[in-house]
Amino acid sequence: MTSLSAVAVQHAPESAIFHEGEVLLQKLVGFRAEAEYHYVDFIRSSMPNQHRSFFQNLRYVFVTTTSASGEPWSSVLAGPSEFVASPDPEHLVLRFHPAAGDPIADNLAHAAAILQLGRTDDATLQFGFLGIEFHTRRRNRMNGTMTAIGKNGDGSWTVQVRVVQSYGNCPKYIQVREIVGMRAPAKPSSDTLASQESTARLGQGGLTLEMQAMVRQADTVFVGTQYVHDHAPARSSGLDLSHRGGRPGFLQVLNGGKLLVLPDYKGNNMFMTMGNILKDPRASLVIPDFETGACLYITARAQTLVAPESFAYLPGMQRLNLFEPIKAVIVHHALPYLFELRDMSPFNPPVRVSPLAAAPAQTVDGSQATPSTNQATLVSRVRHTDSVSSFTFRVDQPIQYAPGQFATLDFSQYDTALARRKLRAEQTTRDPAIMNDDLVRSWTITSTPPHSADSGFVRTSTFTITVKHYADGMISPVLHSLQPGASPSIPLLGVGGEFSIFCNPDNLGNGTAAKDNVRKVLFVAGGIGVTPFVGMVRGLVEQAQHASHTATAQPTDVVFMLSAPHVDDVPVDLVREMSQLLAPHKISIVIALSRASPSSIKAASDHGGSLQGLGAVVAGRLDKNMLLQHVEDVQQRTVYVCGPSGFQTSVTDMMQSLGVAGEAVHTETFSF
């Protein structure tokens, strides 16, 4: 296993968007070339309209600022809708009242003085910003520079920020919480490690017991980092703020509160947070207590560790961060809203307890932080092609989902059995990330739950996933070897996702009412990417039968385009079922076969052929000309794209070139 110390001495390749620390970590996990390719246009120097609208509707945001001595502090800011404004794509303006005890007030006062001196390039003017909606699991980031700061007569602050970086993040590890009311005003107080005297009084630098309890119960943490360097790419220098989530206890306390251990779960592989820490150890944490509204703010010295060094703190964890608290403060009433937990992220892996911990992580009330799991038992299997099958599971506890969402299953019980395969795969591919595979997988649910006219889609005890067998895969061979009624149950961690026509009920052709009030959608699938569309079509029919009065039960005009290599790669029975189910609506099917011969296409399309009557079957790759030939009104449709990441990128770029609004294009991927 290659360690970080071995890689760090090597010269990092130049990058247009990432600095040396980020590049080194991307190289370590074998994602260097992909990161540069996928994210070169993903990280922007201005905000898209979708992000601007998102930010302006938020009622709380998280930010990072710098103290006069260069310490980063992260904060939560709250206010009414539109307390964040965006006058143009290059600027955000925030007007807010900091909570009593929040270090941001002192940081802004210092930054304002710096601006008055005309030192517009001073590092203390950097600003990290994260907009997040817990109830939708949406989050977008913006890092920039403060260009105007003012304190208003009512005690509020107005801050204008010029954008340097703007980009979105995936919904992974976000717990769903709803605002259900406002908290009663409370007299704020604080508990601060701010000087040598108070540090000694609190146990030689350790967090207080109250602070440690807040850490142990946390399922949500925000991490502020910085990297300011004259020679770094313009889009990689500055303050940053990221979200981390997991089961309660995932952030662990060691050495009597003197050290915190934060595991790095599989993410987008940009490594902005860990890369920053690798080059600059100054960091900050915000740890919210959603029950009380208090937040623990910490400024710390941080360290990035990778295997094998990381194993000493968390065995089997490929990467992690250590934080040594320097100063800390509990800001009471930092969150003025009452939150109610609706759903834990299905991606949260089990907590690995550090062997250096004095006792297992506990919740505030002393109970073990180990949530119950829902066991899924395979009850039936249907084969569609030689490599594609549908698997139906029955669960102990009924679940609720929307057609097109995904189910997350935990195959970690097969870790020992797969150890040799993991080692062989790592040696073959030279990809060290394989050894950190947590064996948790997400697949689209292709079944549809029962529908009620009053309650919408209701809870059910069964669900179906449709999965392709990959001979060199890690988990799909295990899944395809399971026998209905005879194989062990698999823990279902949860369901989620927003890639569903039912999660976007107002989208009628770019968000406007289509002609004759007909919902117009375009489904674009690459290979096994057909699966969410099967679920959505089944859901449309189920909904139309039981809730004809609802908005989404209106007539639906569907164009379904499937790209596959050969005739045998088309799941004919699923596509034919979609065609038959949508017969009362309007459906056009286009099947593009990129590697099939003209003779095989003709044979499959002729009378008695497997693809007879399924619409247009054409030879070649799906491109702009083919799309326009079959979908003349693409700009009037809401577009859903599912398939391999390269396929999704190609189709998304195609839609942009055709003038389809960004907010009208929805993509699905489990690669984050």
XYZ file of C-alpha atoms in Angstrom:
672
model
C 0.000 0.000 0.000
C 1.451 3.411 -0.975
C 1.576 5.932 1.868
C 1.139 9.678 1.655
C 4.678 10.307 2.854
C 5.986 8.374 -0.153
C 3.848 10.283 -2.622
C 4.344 13.733 -1.116
C 8.019 13.875 -2.068
C 7.161 13.425 -5.730
C 6.585 16.415 -7.970
C 2.850 16.925 -8.404
C 1.737 17.423 -12.028
C 0.490 20.854 -12.936
C -3.255 21.465 -12.877
C -5.495 24.242 -14.136
C -7.901 23.966 -11.197
C -6.296 21.965 -8.365
C -3.320 22.795 -6.159
C -0.500 20.441 -5.231
C -2.152 18.923 -2.154
C -5.319 18.018 -4.043
C -3.346 16.643 -6.974
C -1.229 14.406 -4.728
C -4.291 12.781 -3.170
C -6.032 12.375 -6.530
C -2.905 10.657 -7.794
C -2.779 8.402 -4.752
C -6.275 6.989 -5.372
C -5.810 6.714 -9.134
C -8.282 9.492 -9.999
C -5.870 12.146 -11.264
C -6.720 12.181 -14.974
C -10.454 11.763 -14.321
C -10.488 14.674 -11.852
C -8.934 17.059 -14.347
C -11.265 15.897 -17.128
C -14.533 15.811 -15.177
C -14.082 18.949 -13.091
C -12.357 21.400 -15.445
C -15.745 22.891 -16.384
C -17.485 21.796 -13.186
C -15.656 24.374 -11.039
C -16.676 27.798 -12.306
C -15.610 31.383 -11.611
C -19.252 32.515 -11.567
C -22.503 31.077 -10.259
C -25.053 29.472 -12.576
C -28.579 30.820 -12.215
C -29.681 27.591 -10.563
C -27.184 28.127 -7.728
C -28.059 31.813 -7.371
C -31.742 30.986 -6.999
C -30.903 28.187 -4.550
C -28.767 30.446 -2.346
C -31.351 33.242 -2.254
C -34.043 30.907 -0.921
C -31.964 29.508 1.930
C -32.767 30.253 5.569
C -29.389 29.121 6.904
C -25.876 28.873 5.438
C -22.431 27.879 6.697
C -19.372 30.080 6.176
C -15.664 30.249 6.991
C -13.769 33.445 7.803
C -10.307 34.177 9.176
C -9.260 35.869 12.414
C -6.656 38.626 12.638
C -4.083 35.986 13.630
C -4.907 33.785 10.622
C -7.091 31.191 12.357
C -10.055 29.922 10.318
C -13.431 29.939 12.106
C -16.561 28.437 10.587
C -20.041 29.642 11.506
C -23.708 29.063 10.817
C -25.671 32.131 9.694
C -29.453 32.227 9.688
C -32.109 34.634 8.515
C -35.335 34.981 6.607
C -35.582 33.883 3.005
C -33.426 36.155 0.816
C -31.024 37.179 3.591
C -28.605 35.979 0.903
C -28.839 37.891 -2.385
C -27.056 37.562 -5.711
C -27.106 40.810 -7.717
C -25.156 39.147 -10.541
C -23.445 35.785 -11.258
C -20.138 37.017 -9.818
C -21.349 38.239 -6.418
C -23.215 37.220 -3.278
C -24.435 39.688 -0.645
C -25.303 38.509 2.871
C -27.089 40.534 5.554
C -27.303 38.824 8.935
C -27.100 39.085 12.709
C -24.317 36.865 14.091
C -25.298 34.786 17.110
C -23.867 36.076 20.395
C -20.422 34.588 20.945
C -19.790 33.794 17.260
C -16.158 34.705 16.393
C -17.298 35.906 12.963
C -18.117 39.358 14.393
C -14.483 39.982 15.367
C -13.259 38.475 12.089
C -15.467 40.804 10.023
C -14.419 43.853 12.039
C -10.780 43.054 11.297
C -11.498 42.374 7.614
C -13.403 45.674 7.307
C -10.368 47.521 8.676
C -8.157 45.735 6.140
C -10.442 46.878 3.314
C -10.334 50.457 4.564
C -6.548 50.311 4.230
C -6.956 49.276 0.588
C -5.335 45.867 1.095
C -7.756 44.051 -1.198
C -5.429 41.054 -1.662
C -5.090 40.310 2.053
C -5.663 36.649 2.949
C -8.077 37.553 5.757
C -10.586 38.703 3.105
C -11.070 35.120 1.876
C -14.560 33.706 2.404
C -15.811 30.107 2.287
C -19.532 29.530 1.738
C -21.725 26.413 1.750
C -25.421 26.520 0.981
C -27.272 23.394 2.066
C -30.911 22.298 2.330
C -31.173 19.406 4.735
C -34.728 18.544 3.686
C -33.807 18.140 -0.008
C -30.175 17.008 0.463
C -29.096 19.739 -1.968
C -25.824 21.576 -1.414
C -23.694 23.980 -3.430
C -20.433 25.687 -2.559
C -18.955 29.076 -3.309
C -15.524 30.314 -2.282
C -14.556 33.919 -2.835
C -13.183 37.215 -1.559
C -14.981 39.836 0.533
C -15.060 43.127 -1.383
C -17.339 45.185 0.911
C -18.113 44.839 4.635
C -20.352 47.043 6.725
C -21.965 46.972 10.156
C -25.514 48.325 10.100
C -27.317 50.434 12.667
C -29.380 47.486 13.910
C -26.238 45.480 14.671
C -26.423 43.321 11.557
C -23.600 42.940 9.074
C -23.660 43.265 5.286
C -20.951 41.378 3.407
C -20.385 41.350 -0.343
C -18.370 38.449 -1.759
C -16.837 38.156 -5.216
C -16.900 34.589 -6.532
C -13.650 32.713 -7.132
C -14.993 29.139 -7.150
C -18.557 27.912 -7.634
C -19.600 24.272 -7.838
C -22.177 21.767 -6.696
C -21.876 18.750 -4.421
C -23.661 15.421 -4.278
C -26.358 14.532 -1.683
C -24.293 11.787 -0.095
C -24.172 11.549 3.740
C -26.737 14.346 4.288
C -29.365 13.543 6.918
C -32.852 14.797 6.019
C -34.157 17.368 8.493
C -37.205 19.612 8.223
C -37.681 23.017 9.831
C -40.800 22.647 11.977
C -40.777 25.963 13.861
C -38.758 28.668 15.595
C -36.957 28.370 18.911
C -37.859 30.618 21.808
C -35.191 33.311 22.320
C -32.628 32.250 24.898
C -29.920 34.120 26.723
C -26.668 33.124 24.994
C -23.624 31.912 26.872
C -20.281 30.449 25.843
C -17.575 28.103 26.985
C -14.264 29.177 25.512
C -10.720 27.823 25.256
C -9.172 31.141 24.276
C -6.098 31.621 26.485
C -3.435 29.701 28.342
C -5.252 30.299 31.635
C -8.595 28.902 30.478
C -6.870 26.075 28.598
C -5.140 24.931 31.758
C -8.371 25.233 33.722
C -10.180 23.012 31.195
C -7.695 20.170 31.301
C -4.574 21.288 29.465
C -6.189 22.011 26.146
C -8.871 19.373 25.930
C -12.496 19.969 25.039
C -14.833 20.176 28.013
C -17.115 17.250 28.800
C -20.067 19.197 27.374
C -18.146 19.747 24.152
C -17.107 16.100 23.965
C -20.741 15.057 24.350
C -21.695 17.310 21.414
C -18.991 15.684 19.275
C -20.076 12.141 20.133
C -23.737 12.693 19.295
C -23.056 14.482 16.002
C -24.198 13.043 12.677
C -23.336 16.245 10.792
C -20.061 18.211 10.803
C -18.755 21.131 8.744
C -15.027 21.504 8.085
C -13.346 24.785 7.164
C -9.905 24.729 5.538
C -7.654 27.102 3.648
C -4.898 27.209 1.115
C -3.609 30.605 0.055
C -0.573 30.569 -2.211
C 0.652 32.970 -4.860
C 1.647 30.164 -7.229
C -1.501 28.040 -6.884
C -4.098 28.008 -9.684
C -6.457 30.971 -9.216
C -9.440 28.660 -8.804
C -7.793 26.529 -6.082
C -6.624 29.173 -3.615
C -8.678 30.499 -0.705
C -10.971 29.416 2.124
C -13.241 26.408 1.819
C -16.081 24.813 3.756
C -17.293 21.238 3.329
C -19.978 19.003 4.816
C -19.297 15.653 6.467
C -21.989 13.253 7.634
C -22.310 9.815 9.160
C -23.933 7.856 11.936
C -23.688 9.336 15.449
C -20.212 8.593 16.749
C -18.461 8.783 13.360
C -16.455 11.798 14.623
C -14.494 10.350 17.527
C -12.916 11.917 20.609
C -9.496 10.729 21.785
C -7.061 11.707 24.544
C -9.625 13.338 26.799
C -10.836 15.775 24.157
C -7.393 16.738 22.857
C -7.800 14.937 19.514
C -10.697 14.354 17.104
C -10.670 11.679 14.373
C -12.789 12.200 11.240
C -12.986 9.330 8.703
C -13.008 10.158 5.017
C -15.851 8.308 3.331
C -15.982 7.762 -0.411
C -16.852 11.047 -2.135
C -16.222 13.006 -5.310
C -12.429 12.454 -5.292
C -11.608 16.152 -5.607
C -10.001 16.063 -2.118
C -10.349 19.796 -1.575
C -10.626 19.536 2.208
C -7.938 16.890 2.680
C -5.694 18.534 0.088
C -5.932 21.890 1.841
C -5.033 20.292 5.177
C -2.107 18.517 3.553
C -0.625 21.912 2.644
C -1.977 24.106 5.476
C -2.856 22.511 8.862
C -5.105 25.355 10.039
C -8.739 24.204 10.075
C -12.098 24.800 11.737
C -15.159 22.753 12.670
C -18.848 23.461 13.190
C -20.697 20.734 15.084
C -24.452 21.452 15.304
C -26.741 20.123 18.016
C -30.092 20.113 16.231
C -31.925 19.249 19.451
C -30.840 22.366 21.377
C -29.877 24.760 18.578
C -26.354 25.139 19.948
C -23.250 24.798 17.791
C -19.722 23.896 18.818
C -17.164 26.004 16.963
C -13.546 24.814 16.952
C -10.374 26.143 15.385
C -7.740 23.434 15.227
C -4.504 22.141 13.843
C -5.324 19.338 11.401
C -3.508 16.503 9.696
C -4.334 14.266 6.729
C -3.409 10.590 7.074
C -3.690 7.777 4.525
C -3.053 4.042 4.785
C -1.115 2.521 6.398
C -0.667 5.417 8.854
C -4.454 5.885 9.114
C -4.969 2.297 10.302
C -3.495 3.114 13.719
C -6.506 5.347 14.386
C -9.234 3.551 12.427
C -8.358 0.055 11.163
C -9.354 -0.385 7.537
C -9.993 3.327 6.966
C -8.001 4.363 3.921
C -7.989 8.088 4.711
C -8.841 10.289 7.696
C -8.211 13.668 9.288
C -6.971 14.392 12.786
C -7.895 17.644 14.556
C -6.145 19.060 17.622
C -8.466 21.737 19.084
C -6.748 25.042 19.803
C -9.767 27.160 20.696
C -13.417 26.254 21.007
C -16.693 27.930 21.859
C -20.258 26.676 22.279
C -22.571 29.219 20.690
C -26.014 28.698 22.162
C -28.993 29.569 19.977
C -26.792 29.506 16.851
C -29.638 27.684 15.062
C -32.880 29.632 15.607
C -34.971 26.939 13.928
C -36.511 23.782 15.331
C -35.441 20.806 13.206
C -37.003 17.367 13.020
C -34.976 14.394 11.768
C -36.788 12.640 8.908
C -34.229 10.247 7.467
C -30.593 9.268 7.879
C -28.504 9.076 4.730
C -28.565 5.564 3.258
C -24.873 5.963 2.470
C -23.722 6.232 6.098
C -21.394 3.276 6.751
C -21.144 1.585 10.134
C -19.016 3.454 12.675
C -15.511 2.058 13.105
C -14.434 2.576 16.715
C -10.829 3.651 17.151
C -8.667 1.176 19.091
C -7.253 4.258 20.869
C -10.677 5.227 22.242
C -11.202 4.718 25.971
C -14.783 3.518 25.393
C -17.165 2.998 22.466
C -18.743 6.140 21.115
C -22.009 6.932 22.865
C -24.888 9.285 22.308
C -25.588 12.107 24.762
C -27.984 9.945 26.776
C -25.363 7.212 27.075
C -26.869 4.730 24.618
C -24.741 3.048 21.973
C -24.696 4.947 18.679
C -25.666 1.943 16.551
C -28.912 2.314 14.600
C -31.023 -0.707 13.769
C -30.907 -2.127 10.260
C -33.692 -3.267 7.982
C -33.038 -6.761 6.647
C -33.858 -7.477 2.994
C -34.498 -11.083 1.939
C -34.434 -12.137 -1.723
C -37.792 -13.664 -2.679
C -37.676 -13.819 -6.496
C -35.489 -13.273 -9.546
C -36.344 -12.596 -13.202
C -33.721 -12.797 -15.982
C -33.984 -10.227 -18.787
C -30.759 -10.930 -20.701
C -27.739 -13.151 -20.137
C -26.277 -10.476 -17.858
C -29.279 -8.481 -16.559
C -31.734 -9.707 -13.906
C -34.332 -8.198 -11.593
C -34.200 -9.098 -7.891
C -37.202 -8.647 -5.600
C -36.574 -8.317 -1.854
C -38.904 -8.399 1.135
C -37.922 -6.168 4.077
C -38.606 -6.513 7.805
C -39.782 -2.913 8.108
C -41.929 -1.316 5.357
C -40.207 1.422 3.376
C -41.427 4.453 1.463
C -39.894 5.530 -1.828
C -40.704 7.250 -5.099
C -40.307 5.334 -8.385
C -36.841 5.985 -9.773
C -35.132 6.371 -6.397
C -32.370 4.018 -5.273
C -31.902 1.431 -2.533
C -28.608 1.113 -0.666
C -27.586 -2.391 0.440
C -24.718 -3.428 2.717
C -22.769 -6.505 1.548
C -20.044 -6.179 4.203
C -20.894 -9.653 5.517
C -19.072 -10.919 2.415
C -15.886 -8.990 3.224
C -13.906 -12.089 4.239
C -15.101 -14.074 1.238
C -14.116 -11.225 -1.080
C -10.726 -10.517 0.526
C -8.785 -12.491 -2.104
C -10.748 -10.863 -4.943
C -10.099 -7.394 -3.498
C -6.379 -8.072 -3.190
C -6.217 -9.511 -6.717
C -8.170 -6.539 -8.106
C -5.869 -4.069 -6.373
C -2.776 -5.788 -7.762
C -4.286 -5.943 -11.262
C -5.606 -2.390 -11.446
C -3.085 -0.823 -9.050
C -6.016 1.012 -7.521
C -5.484 1.255 -3.730
C -9.062 2.430 -3.211
C -10.292 -1.128 -3.820
C -8.988 -2.243 -0.446
C -11.133 0.484 1.147
C -14.276 -0.763 -0.600
C -16.973 -0.775 2.084
C -19.079 -3.186 -0.031
C -22.077 -0.840 0.177
C -23.896 -0.490 -3.134
C -26.833 1.543 -4.461
C -29.113 0.403 -7.277
C -32.191 1.962 -8.803
C -35.529 0.591 -7.619
C -37.435 -0.547 -10.691
C -40.652 -1.505 -8.907
C -43.313 1.002 -7.922
C -45.001 1.171 -4.511
C -48.784 1.221 -4.086
C -50.400 4.609 -4.635
C -53.186 6.239 -2.660
C -55.249 9.180 -3.882
C -54.945 10.759 -0.441
C -51.383 9.878 0.568
C -49.492 9.411 -2.697
C -47.009 6.555 -2.791
C -47.309 4.579 0.435
C -45.067 2.229 2.375
C -44.470 -1.268 1.061
C -42.626 -4.376 2.233
C -41.110 -5.279 -1.140
C -38.887 -3.604 -3.704
C -37.165 -4.691 -6.907
C -33.763 -3.746 -8.301
C -32.490 -4.565 -11.793
C -28.755 -5.189 -11.953
C -26.236 -6.098 -14.634
C -23.700 -8.823 -13.902
C -20.078 -7.738 -14.355
C -17.703 -10.700 -14.280
C -14.857 -8.564 -12.936
C -17.095 -6.642 -10.536
C -16.909 -6.881 -6.766
C -20.563 -7.121 -5.733
C -22.681 -7.874 -8.816
C -21.337 -11.477 -8.995
C -22.346 -11.923 -5.342
C -25.834 -10.565 -6.013
C -26.305 -12.783 -9.075
C -25.248 -15.837 -7.065
C -27.982 -15.356 -4.448
C -30.825 -17.855 -4.443
C -34.396 -16.772 -3.584
C -35.404 -18.092 -0.180
C -32.030 -19.706 0.468
C -29.492 -16.874 0.758
C -28.699 -14.725 3.815
C -30.585 -11.462 4.256
C -28.842 -8.247 3.219
C -29.054 -5.095 5.406
C -30.981 -2.332 3.632
C -29.388 0.927 4.777
C -32.102 3.080 3.225
C -33.572 4.572 0.076
C -33.075 8.009 -1.435
C -32.283 10.124 -4.456
C -34.014 12.912 -6.382
C -33.693 11.388 -9.845
C -37.400 10.852 -10.285
C -40.180 12.530 -12.183
C -42.107 12.381 -8.898
C -39.410 14.370 -7.066
C -39.779 17.178 -9.616
C -43.564 17.480 -9.955
C -43.535 21.036 -11.294
C -41.199 20.417 -14.203
C -43.368 20.594 -17.291
C -40.945 21.250 -20.109
C -38.282 23.485 -18.499
C -40.599 24.400 -15.645
C -43.455 25.827 -17.736
C -46.815 24.362 -18.630
C -46.559 22.427 -21.861
C -49.067 22.726 -24.679
C -52.501 21.312 -23.760
C -51.125 20.768 -20.229
C -49.270 17.658 -21.387
C -46.174 16.765 -19.417
C -43.296 16.387 -21.887
C -40.223 14.452 -20.831
C -37.184 12.935 -22.489
C -35.638 9.825 -20.934
C -32.093 9.075 -22.145
C -30.528 5.785 -21.021
C -27.114 4.308 -21.617
C -27.138 0.515 -21.267
C -28.368 -0.582 -17.845
C -29.293 3.083 -17.229
C -32.773 2.037 -18.366
C -33.619 0.934 -14.807
C -34.893 4.193 -13.244
C -37.112 4.835 -16.247
C -38.780 1.466 -15.843
C -39.666 2.429 -12.278
C -40.887 5.891 -13.295
C -43.108 4.543 -16.066
C -44.604 1.958 -13.721
C -45.167 4.763 -11.214
C -46.899 6.980 -13.763
C -49.350 4.212 -14.545
C -49.933 3.363 -10.881
C -50.535 7.022 -10.083
C -52.863 7.555 -13.036
C -55.012 4.639 -11.923
C -55.473 5.888 -8.354
C -54.983 9.653 -8.422
C -56.192 11.047 -11.712
C -56.808 14.430 -10.101
C -53.148 15.092 -9.184
C -50.796 17.249 -11.246
C -48.433 14.439 -12.179
C -51.288 12.238 -13.407
C -51.879 14.476 -16.420
C -51.252 13.082 -19.935
C -47.581 12.375 -20.446
C -45.606 12.693 -23.671
C -42.489 10.530 -23.305
C -39.572 10.125 -25.679
C -37.347 7.282 -24.527
C -33.902 6.965 -26.109
C -31.763 3.928 -25.292
C -28.128 3.611 -26.315
C -26.604 0.110 -26.273
C -23.804 -1.693 -28.130
C -25.676 -4.698 -29.591
C -29.181 -6.093 -30.009
C -28.576 -8.633 -27.222
C -27.744 -5.791 -24.804
C -31.284 -4.410 -24.983
C -33.537 -5.582 -22.097
C -36.365 -6.171 -24.548
C -39.009 -7.244 -22.033
C -38.496 -4.096 -19.928
C -38.596 -1.771 -22.935
C -41.662 -3.506 -24.319
C -43.373 -3.228 -20.922
C -42.692 0.532 -20.897
C -44.193 0.844 -24.360
C -47.329 -1.051 -23.376
C -47.808 0.727 -20.046
C -47.603 4.166 -21.646
C -49.944 3.306 -24.505
C -52.734 5.490 -23.004
C -50.281 8.384 -22.965
C -47.842 9.119 -25.782
C -44.492 7.393 -26.098
C -41.812 7.354 -28.773
C -38.922 4.904 -28.463
C -35.557 5.252 -30.175
C -32.940 2.509 -29.764
C -29.422 3.430 -30.924
C -27.095 0.446 -31.363
C -23.509 1.644 -31.576
C -21.791 -1.611 -32.566
C -24.542 -3.667 -34.211
C -24.314 -4.565 -37.876
C -27.054 -3.355 -40.265
C -28.070 -6.957 -40.916
C -28.560 -7.735 -37.209
C -30.604 -4.563 -36.757
C -32.809 -5.451 -39.742
C -33.335 -8.994 -38.467
C -34.261 -7.753 -34.991
C -36.657 -5.119 -36.356
C -38.411 -7.285 -38.942
C -41.498 -9.403 -38.286
C -40.745 -11.905 -35.541
C -37.581 -10.082 -34.474
C -36.904 -9.261 -30.822
C -37.215 -5.496 -31.390
C -40.232 -5.569 -33.689
C -42.709 -2.818 -32.912
C -40.493 -1.055 -30.386
C -40.064 2.121 -32.382
C -37.070 3.365 -34.328
C -33.989 1.133 -34.195
C -30.958 2.887 -35.677
C -27.271 2.140 -36.082
C -24.648 4.424 -34.578
C -23.883 6.359 -31.432
C -26.380 8.758 -29.966
C -25.349 12.237 -31.097
C -26.885 15.658 -31.627
C -28.063 14.953 -35.168
C -29.767 11.727 -34.155
C -31.428 13.437 -31.206
C -32.782 16.324 -33.287
C -34.062 13.900 -35.912
C -36.263 12.148 -33.354
C -36.888 14.906 -30.760
C -37.569 18.179 -32.527
C -39.019 19.818 -29.402
C -36.166 18.941 -27.017
C -36.104 22.480 -25.558
C -39.675 22.007 -24.322
C -38.904 18.818 -22.415
C -37.616 17.963 -18.993
C -34.645 15.672 -19.571
C -33.552 12.721 -17.421
C -30.221 11.050 -18.206
C -28.894 7.817 -16.675
C -25.887 5.751 -17.675
C -22.096 5.591 -17.310
C -20.456 8.864 -16.258
C -18.919 9.488 -19.689
C -22.285 8.927 -21.349
C -23.999 11.328 -18.941
C -21.362 14.002 -19.531
C -21.731 13.648 -23.303
C -25.530 13.907 -23.202
C -25.482 16.821 -20.744
C -23.054 18.727 -22.994
C -25.305 17.900 -25.951
C -28.336 19.357 -24.164
C -26.453 22.503 -23.276
C -25.385 23.001 -26.893
C -29.038 22.632 -27.937
C -30.147 25.368 -25.548
C -31.861 23.178 -22.950
C -31.882 24.997 -19.615
C -29.555 23.508 -16.996
C -32.318 23.142 -14.422
C -34.325 21.046 -16.900
C -31.615 18.357 -17.146
C -31.459 15.752 -14.372
C -28.723 13.137 -14.134
C -28.253 10.062 -11.977
C -25.006 8.548 -10.810
C -23.763 6.520 -7.854
C -20.101 7.367 -8.481
C -19.978 10.181 -5.921
